[in-house]
Amino acid sequence: MCQSVPGVYIFGDSLVDVGNNNHLPLSLLKANFPHNGVDFPTGEATGRFSNGKNAADFLAEKVGLPTAPPYLSSKSEVPITGVSFASGGAGLLNRTDDLFRQAISMTQQVDYFALVHDHLVQQLGSDGARAHLAKSLFVIVIGSNDLFAYFHNNSKVSKKYTPQQYVDLMASTFKQLIKRLYGMEARKFVVTGVGVIGCCPARRKETATSECKVEANNWSTKYNDGLKLLLQDLKLELSEINYSYFDTYGVMNNIIQNPQTYGIIETKEACCGLGNMKADVPCIPIATYCSNRRDHLFWDRVHPTEIVSSLFANLLYNGTQEVTFPINVEQLAKL
């Protein structure tokens, strides 16, 4: 076990949800049924929006820890090695969850962490908890759903804010949440930018020629630029903070532009689904799924395949400064 990382605390959306949404009775976003999990070690659906493992699983493996279990499944006993608050459909902004009826918003995830923090103080004492959390990784994968909510048909928020006001609001909300976590001893942050959301099958199928939605991609880039600046500012403002930022957009765009480099063949169509781009119907039991999952970028309408999640985690862990900066997770863990 990598002694340098005693725990991993995961915050975010369906890209890293390991089963929290299974415990949300009203949520419209669940993955606890086939064909999800077809390549998971047990062959069963676990609540991961994937054919197998997701980035949270692979990152835990990299640092030698078990995958952080879903917070909603471990209320009485929170393992010392970390916990996951990530929830499918979650956003930085509380209203984003309205799209999917029920999700654990980022604010609520941080509220839950406050309870875990108190639990750790009881268990380890305040000095012990501080030392444990200062060495732990705080992984934050969020923002895509906020942008989906803005650029989706009949979007209410797009009537209220200009795109620039909206991405600024996302960034300022993110900053407040990081500062709250820092106030509860979090020191090492792993932050991922938003991917090429206009190129997922759910968006491509809305265009006549299956092209990417340019506007959604442009604002994803603008949000990511703001996020990078915000992290640099926080580093100046909070003396003990360290972070690794992962350029999800750049890596995903590179896979789309040069798929053969990564052993990927199909970058447009989903593997699991039905209809146009296999994205008219989501990955539910009546859907069909491809046999060649290792050469698809997308598992379903919006989520990557297991192989792509693994690729992301590898680059996040020990990638060059081109994709993960100012340092990668391997370097962050050693600080």
GROMACS .gro file of C-alpha atoms in nm:
model
  335
    1MET     CA    1   0.000   0.000   0.000
    2CYS     CA    2   0.119   0.350  -0.087
    3GLN     CA    3   0.181   0.487   0.261
    4SER     CA    4   0.204   0.839   0.125
    5VAL     CA    5  -0.174   0.843   0.058
    6PRO     CA    6  -0.377   0.724   0.358
    7GLY     CA    7  -0.718   0.812   0.211
    8VAL     CA    8  -0.901   0.919  -0.105
    9TYR     CA    9  -1.213   1.135  -0.084
   10ILE     CA   10  -1.411   1.156  -0.407
   11PHE     CA   11  -1.651   1.436  -0.499
   12GLY     CA   12  -1.829   1.464  -0.829
   13ASP     CA   13  -2.080   1.329  -1.076
   14SER     CA   14  -2.156   1.009  -1.266
   15LEU     CA   15  -1.803   0.988  -1.408
   16VAL     CA   16  -1.687   0.876  -1.061
   17ASP     CA   17  -2.013   0.761  -0.892
   18VAL     CA   18  -1.953   0.412  -0.749
   19GLY     CA   19  -2.308   0.355  -0.629
   20ASN     CA   20  -2.439   0.654  -0.431
   21ASN     CA   21  -2.732   0.698  -0.669
   22ASN     CA   22  -2.847   0.343  -0.597
   23HIS     CA   23  -2.956   0.483  -0.261
   24LEU     CA   24  -3.152   0.781  -0.399
   25PRO     CA   25  -3.513   0.665  -0.447
   26LEU     CA   26  -3.622   0.953  -0.671
   27SER     CA   27  -3.315   0.978  -0.895
   28LEU     CA   28  -3.374   0.939  -1.268
   29LEU     CA   29  -3.005   0.862  -1.312
   30LYS     CA   30  -2.919   0.510  -1.206
   31ALA     CA   31  -2.684   0.245  -1.340
   32ASN     CA   32  -2.770  -0.050  -1.114
   33PHE     CA   33  -2.901  -0.265  -1.400
   34PRO     CA   34  -2.757  -0.438  -1.709
   35HIS     CA   35  -2.579  -0.376  -1.935
   36ASN     CA   36  -2.373  -0.161  -1.702
   37GLY     CA   37  -2.103  -0.365  -1.531
   38VAL     CA   38  -2.080  -0.626  -1.807
   39ASP     CA   39  -1.698  -0.608  -1.777
   40PHE     CA   40  -1.685  -0.541  -1.402
   41PRO     CA   41  -1.496  -0.817  -1.210
   42THR     CA   42  -1.827  -0.955  -1.077
   43GLY     CA   43  -1.999  -0.910  -1.416
   44GLU     CA   44  -2.278  -0.724  -1.238
   45ALA     CA   45  -2.408  -0.368  -1.246
   46THR     CA   46  -2.291  -0.179  -0.939
   47GLY     CA   47  -2.422   0.172  -1.001
   48ARG     CA   48  -2.119   0.272  -1.207
   49PHE     CA   49  -2.210   0.438  -1.536
   50SER     CA   50  -1.969   0.214  -1.725
   51ASN     CA   51  -1.922  -0.128  -1.878
   52GLY     CA   52  -1.668  -0.191  -1.600
   53LYS     CA   53  -1.463   0.016  -1.360
   54ASN     CA   54  -1.450   0.396  -1.368
   55ALA     CA   55  -1.175   0.650  -1.308
   56ALA     CA   56  -1.228   0.644  -0.929
   57ASP     CA   57  -1.148   0.270  -0.924
   58PHE     CA   58  -0.836   0.307  -1.134
   59LEU     CA   59  -0.704   0.602  -0.935
   60ALA     CA   60  -0.748   0.411  -0.607
   61GLU     CA   61  -0.552   0.119  -0.757
   62LYS     CA   62  -0.272   0.359  -0.853
   63VAL     CA   63  -0.226   0.475  -0.494
   64GLY     CA   64  -0.268   0.125  -0.351
   65LEU     CA   65  -0.602   0.178  -0.178
   66PRO     CA   66  -0.941   0.010  -0.211
   67THR     CA   67  -1.199   0.207  -0.408
   68ALA     CA   68  -1.364   0.458  -0.175
   69PRO     CA   69  -1.714   0.317  -0.107
   70PRO     CA   70  -2.031   0.522  -0.162
   71TYR     CA   71  -2.104   0.743   0.139
   72LEU     CA   72  -2.474   0.652   0.137
   73SER     CA   73  -2.388   0.283   0.179
   74SER     CA   74  -2.145   0.335   0.467
   75LYS     CA   75  -2.320   0.574   0.701
   76SER     CA   76  -2.250   0.390   1.024
   77GLU     CA   77  -1.888   0.300   0.953
   78VAL     CA   78  -1.676   0.522   0.732
   79PRO     CA   79  -1.352   0.347   0.632
   80ILE     CA   80  -1.029   0.524   0.719
   81THR     CA   81  -0.911   0.487   0.358
   82GLY     CA   82  -1.170   0.732   0.225
   83VAL     CA   83  -1.523   0.757   0.098
   84SER     CA   84  -1.700   0.868  -0.220
   85PHE     CA   85  -1.972   1.132  -0.224
   86ALA     CA   86  -2.000   1.139  -0.606
   87SER     CA   87  -2.349   1.122  -0.749
   88GLY     CA   88  -2.478   1.084  -1.104
   89GLY     CA   89  -2.639   1.410  -1.218
   90ALA     CA   90  -2.463   1.623  -0.958
   91GLY     CA   91  -2.355   1.975  -1.041
   92LEU     CA   92  -2.168   2.261  -0.885
   93LEU     CA   93  -2.490   2.463  -0.882
   94ASN     CA   94  -2.771   2.327  -0.669
   95ARG     CA   95  -3.037   2.372  -0.936
   96THR     CA   96  -2.850   2.149  -1.183
   97ASP     CA   97  -2.983   1.844  -0.998
   98ASP     CA   98  -3.341   1.941  -1.090
   99LEU     CA   99  -3.281   1.789  -1.434
  100PHE     CA  100  -3.256   1.442  -1.285
  101ARG     CA  101  -3.501   1.489  -0.997
  102GLN     CA  102  -3.254   1.376  -0.731
  103ALA     CA  103  -2.876   1.387  -0.700
  104ILE     CA  104  -2.628   1.484  -0.430
  105SER     CA  105  -2.519   1.834  -0.528
  106MET     CA  106  -2.158   1.936  -0.474
  107THR     CA  107  -2.264   2.154  -0.180
  108GLN     CA  108  -2.439   1.858  -0.018
  109GLN     CA  109  -2.133   1.639  -0.084
  110VAL     CA  110  -1.917   1.886   0.108
  111ASP     CA  111  -2.180   1.891   0.386
  112TYR     CA  112  -2.150   1.512   0.406
  113PHE     CA  113  -1.773   1.539   0.421
  114ALA     CA  114  -1.811   1.772   0.723
  115LEU     CA  115  -1.980   1.480   0.904
  116VAL     CA  116  -1.699   1.245   0.799
  117HIS     CA  117  -1.445   1.502   0.920
  118ASP     CA  118  -1.611   1.507   1.265
  119HIS     CA  119  -1.612   1.127   1.267
  120LEU     CA  120  -1.237   1.120   1.191
  121VAL     CA  121  -1.167   1.370   1.470
  122GLN     CA  122  -1.352   1.140   1.712
  123GLN     CA  123  -1.164   0.838   1.581
  124LEU     CA  124  -0.812   0.979   1.548
  125GLY     CA  125  -0.814   1.290   1.764
  126SER     CA  126  -0.785   1.636   1.608
  127ASP     CA  127  -0.409   1.609   1.541
  128GLY     CA  128  -0.442   1.260   1.397
  129ALA     CA  129  -0.732   1.363   1.174
  130ARG     CA  130  -0.541   1.669   1.055
  131ALA     CA  131  -0.234   1.461   0.967
  132HIS     CA  132  -0.448   1.198   0.791
  133LEU     CA  133  -0.642   1.451   0.582
  134ALA     CA  134  -0.335   1.658   0.493
  135LYS     CA  135  -0.187   1.350   0.322
  136SER     CA  136  -0.513   1.229   0.167
  137LEU     CA  137  -0.626   1.308  -0.188
  138PHE     CA  138  -0.941   1.509  -0.252
  139VAL     CA  139  -1.058   1.425  -0.601
  140ILE     CA  140  -1.314   1.657  -0.765
  141VAL     CA  141  -1.476   1.560  -1.098
  142ILE     CA  142  -1.768   1.796  -1.159
  143GLY     CA  143  -1.907   2.058  -1.397
  144SER     CA  144  -2.032   1.863  -1.700
  145ASN     CA  145  -2.392   1.849  -1.578
  146ASP     CA  146  -2.398   2.224  -1.514
  147LEU     CA  147  -2.299   2.281  -1.877
  148PHE     CA  148  -2.544   2.016  -2.003
  149ALA     CA  149  -2.815   2.198  -1.806
  150TYR     CA  150  -2.727   2.527  -1.976
  151PHE     CA  151  -2.705   2.399  -2.332
  152HIS     CA  152  -2.996   2.163  -2.326
  153ASN     CA  153  -3.324   2.239  -2.507
  154ASN     CA  154  -3.566   2.459  -2.311
  155SER     CA  155  -3.294   2.536  -2.058
  156LYS     CA  156  -3.423   2.764  -1.783
  157VAL     CA  157  -3.079   2.880  -1.669
  158SER     CA  158  -2.988   3.002  -2.019
  159LYS     CA  159  -3.273   3.254  -1.991
  160LYS     CA  160  -3.136   3.377  -1.660
  161TYR     CA  161  -2.761   3.404  -1.735
  162THR     CA  162  -2.538   3.473  -2.032
  163PRO     CA  163  -2.293   3.185  -2.093
  164GLN     CA  164  -2.010   3.398  -1.949
  165GLN     CA  165  -2.207   3.479  -1.632
  166TYR     CA  166  -2.290   3.112  -1.597
  167VAL     CA  167  -1.934   2.977  -1.623
  168ASP     CA  168  -1.820   3.255  -1.387
  169LEU     CA  169  -2.086   3.145  -1.138
  170MET     CA  170  -1.969   2.783  -1.170
  171ALA     CA  171  -1.609   2.888  -1.102
  172SER     CA  172  -1.692   3.109  -0.803
  173THR     CA  173  -1.906   2.829  -0.653
  174PHE     CA  174  -1.617   2.586  -0.704
  175LYS     CA  175  -1.380   2.825  -0.528
  176GLN     CA  176  -1.604   2.855  -0.220
  177LEU     CA  177  -1.637   2.475  -0.197
  178ILE     CA  178  -1.260   2.420  -0.218
  179LYS     CA  179  -1.211   2.680   0.055
  180ARG     CA  180  -1.463   2.498   0.274
  181LEU     CA  181  -1.273   2.171   0.225
  182TYR     CA  182  -0.945   2.346   0.297
  183GLY     CA  183  -1.101   2.473   0.621
  184MET     CA  184  -1.158   2.106   0.710
  185GLU     CA  185  -0.789   2.013   0.661
  186ALA     CA  186  -0.800   1.914   0.293
  187ARG     CA  187  -0.464   2.006   0.137
  188LYS     CA  188  -0.413   1.793  -0.175
  189PHE     CA  189  -0.664   1.838  -0.454
  190VAL     CA  190  -0.699   1.644  -0.778
  191VAL     CA  191  -0.922   1.852  -1.007
  192THR     CA  192  -1.035   1.749  -1.352
  193GLY     CA  193  -1.153   1.991  -1.619
  194VAL     CA  194  -1.475   1.933  -1.812
  195GLY     CA  195  -1.445   1.713  -2.121
  196VAL     CA  196  -1.551   1.769  -2.482
  197ILE     CA  197  -1.917   1.759  -2.388
  198GLY     CA  198  -2.042   1.875  -2.728
  199CYS     CA  199  -1.899   1.558  -2.885
  200CYS     CA  200  -2.077   1.295  -2.675
  201PRO     CA  201  -2.332   1.085  -2.868
  202ALA     CA  202  -2.623   1.255  -2.687
  203ARG     CA  203  -2.517   1.591  -2.833
  204ARG     CA  204  -2.393   1.471  -3.173
  205LYS     CA  205  -2.727   1.308  -3.253
  206GLU     CA  206  -2.892   1.653  -3.227
  207THR     CA  207  -2.700   1.773  -3.536
  208ALA     CA  208  -2.792   1.675  -3.891
  209THR     CA  209  -2.442   1.551  -3.974
  210SER     CA  210  -2.350   1.399  -3.634
  211GLU     CA  211  -2.095   1.674  -3.579
  212CYS     CA  212  -1.996   1.804  -3.235
  213LYS     CA  213  -2.193   2.089  -3.078
  214VAL     CA  214  -1.944   2.372  -3.113
  215GLU     CA  215  -2.100   2.615  -2.867
  216ALA     CA  216  -2.109   2.364  -2.581
  217ASN     CA  217  -1.742   2.282  -2.648
  218ASN     CA  218  -1.642   2.649  -2.659
  219TRP     CA  219  -1.795   2.715  -2.319
  220SER     CA  220  -1.643   2.398  -2.174
  221THR     CA  221  -1.305   2.540  -2.278
  222LYS     CA  222  -1.386   2.880  -2.128
  223TYR     CA  223  -1.495   2.720  -1.800
  224ASN     CA  224  -1.176   2.512  -1.788
  225ASP     CA  225  -0.965   2.824  -1.848
  226GLY     CA  226  -1.140   2.994  -1.556
  227LEU     CA  227  -1.088   2.687  -1.339
  228LYS     CA  228  -0.714   2.682  -1.407
  229LEU     CA  229  -0.682   3.050  -1.313
  230LEU     CA  230  -0.888   2.994  -1.001
  231LEU     CA  231  -0.657   2.711  -0.887
  232GLN     CA  232  -0.352   2.932  -0.942
  233ASP     CA  233  -0.517   3.205  -0.732
  234LEU     CA  234  -0.601   2.960  -0.456
  235LYS     CA  235  -0.240   2.844  -0.445
  236LEU     CA  236  -0.137   3.203  -0.372
  237GLU     CA  237  -0.419   3.258  -0.124
  238LEU     CA  238  -0.403   2.933   0.077
  239SER     CA  239  -0.043   2.866   0.173
  240GLU     CA  240  -0.064   2.487   0.221
  241ILE     CA  241  -0.275   2.392  -0.079
  242ASN     CA  242  -0.133   2.172  -0.357
  243TYR     CA  243  -0.315   2.045  -0.661
  244SER     CA  244  -0.299   1.849  -0.980
  245TYR     CA  245  -0.525   1.969  -1.262
  246PHE     CA  246  -0.613   1.722  -1.536
  247ASP     CA  247  -0.689   1.850  -1.885
  248THR     CA  248  -0.977   1.612  -1.961
  249TYR     CA  249  -1.080   1.823  -2.260
  250GLY     CA  250  -0.736   1.811  -2.423
  251VAL     CA  251  -0.694   1.436  -2.373
  252MET     CA  252  -1.048   1.359  -2.493
  253ASN     CA  253  -1.003   1.585  -2.794
  254ASN     CA  254  -0.680   1.408  -2.875
  255ILE     CA  255  -0.857   1.070  -2.867
  256ILE     CA  256  -1.122   1.209  -3.106
  257GLN     CA  257  -0.858   1.356  -3.342
  258ASN     CA  258  -0.607   1.065  -3.325
  259PRO     CA  259  -0.803   0.761  -3.208
  260GLN     CA  260  -0.559   0.504  -3.349
  261THR     CA  261  -0.285   0.632  -3.113
  262TYR     CA  262  -0.498   0.504  -2.826
  263GLY     CA  263  -0.627   0.188  -2.990
  264ILE     CA  264  -0.974   0.343  -3.027
  265ILE     CA  265  -1.174   0.299  -3.347
  266GLU     CA  266  -1.524   0.433  -3.275
  267THR     CA  267  -1.532   0.788  -3.133
  268LYS     CA  268  -1.883   0.902  -3.227
  269GLU     CA  269  -2.134   0.631  -3.156
  270ALA     CA  270  -2.219   0.489  -2.812
  271CYS     CA  271  -2.151   0.123  -2.744
  272CYS     CA  272  -2.472   0.068  -2.546
  273GLY     CA  273  -2.806   0.216  -2.649
  274LEU     CA  274  -3.053   0.224  -2.938
  275GLY     CA  275  -3.132   0.450  -3.233
  276ASN     CA  276  -2.933   0.731  -3.390
  277MET     CA  277  -2.567   0.713  -3.272
  278LYS     CA  278  -2.710   0.454  -3.028
  279ALA     CA  279  -2.806   0.760  -2.827
  280ASP     CA  280  -3.185   0.786  -2.868
  281VAL     CA  281  -3.234   0.532  -2.591
  282PRO     CA  282  -2.989   0.514  -2.298
  283CYS     CA  283  -2.811   0.199  -2.183
  284ILE     CA  284  -3.109   0.019  -2.031
  285PRO     CA  285  -3.182  -0.357  -2.040
  286ILE     CA  286  -3.370  -0.338  -2.374
  287ALA     CA  287  -3.072  -0.164  -2.538
  288THR     CA  288  -2.805  -0.352  -2.732
  289TYR     CA  289  -2.434  -0.320  -2.666
  290CYS     CA  290  -2.124  -0.366  -2.878
  291SER     CA  291  -1.892  -0.664  -2.843
  292ASN     CA  292  -1.579  -0.456  -2.911
  293ARG     CA  293  -1.595  -0.234  -2.604
  294ARG     CA  294  -1.220  -0.181  -2.593
  295ASP     CA  295  -1.223   0.022  -2.914
  296HIS     CA  296  -1.511   0.258  -2.826
  297LEU     CA  297  -1.465   0.601  -2.670
  298PHE     CA  298  -1.822   0.609  -2.535
  299TRP     CA  299  -2.000   0.339  -2.339
  300ASP     CA  300  -2.338   0.512  -2.346
  301ARG     CA  301  -2.480   0.851  -2.447
  302VAL     CA  302  -2.239   1.050  -2.230
  303HIS     CA  303  -1.999   0.825  -2.036
  304PRO     CA  304  -1.663   0.684  -2.146
  305THR     CA  305  -1.587   0.312  -2.167
  306GLU     CA  306  -1.381   0.140  -1.900
  307ILE     CA  307  -1.073   0.144  -2.124
  308VAL     CA  308  -1.094   0.524  -2.162
  309SER     CA  309  -1.145   0.576  -1.786
  310SER     CA  310  -0.833   0.367  -1.733
  311LEU     CA  311  -0.643   0.580  -1.983
  312PHE     CA  312  -0.755   0.899  -1.807
  313ALA     CA  313  -0.644   0.763  -1.470
  314ASN     CA  314  -0.302   0.660  -1.607
  315LEU     CA  315  -0.239   1.005  -1.750
  316LEU     CA  316  -0.370   1.175  -1.439
  317TYR     CA  317  -0.138   0.968  -1.224
  318ASN     CA  318   0.187   1.001  -1.413
  319GLY     CA  319   0.121   1.208  -1.724
  320THR     CA  320   0.340   1.492  -1.845
  321GLN     CA  321   0.274   1.860  -1.778
  322GLU     CA  322   0.099   1.874  -2.113
  323VAL     CA  323  -0.203   1.699  -1.960
  324THR     CA  324  -0.166   1.730  -1.583
  325PHE     CA  325  -0.022   2.038  -1.420
  326PRO     CA  326   0.154   2.189  -1.236
  327ILE     CA  327   0.226   1.831  -1.119
  328ASN     CA  328   0.073   1.487  -1.165
  329VAL     CA  329  -0.089   1.278  -0.892
  330GLU     CA  330   0.219   1.064  -0.837
  331GLN     CA  331   0.414   1.382  -0.756
  332LEU     CA  332   0.128   1.525  -0.550
  333ALA     CA  333   0.114   1.208  -0.339
  334LYS     CA  334   0.479   1.245  -0.245
  335LEU     CA  335   0.448   1.602  -0.117
   0.00000   0.00000   0.00000
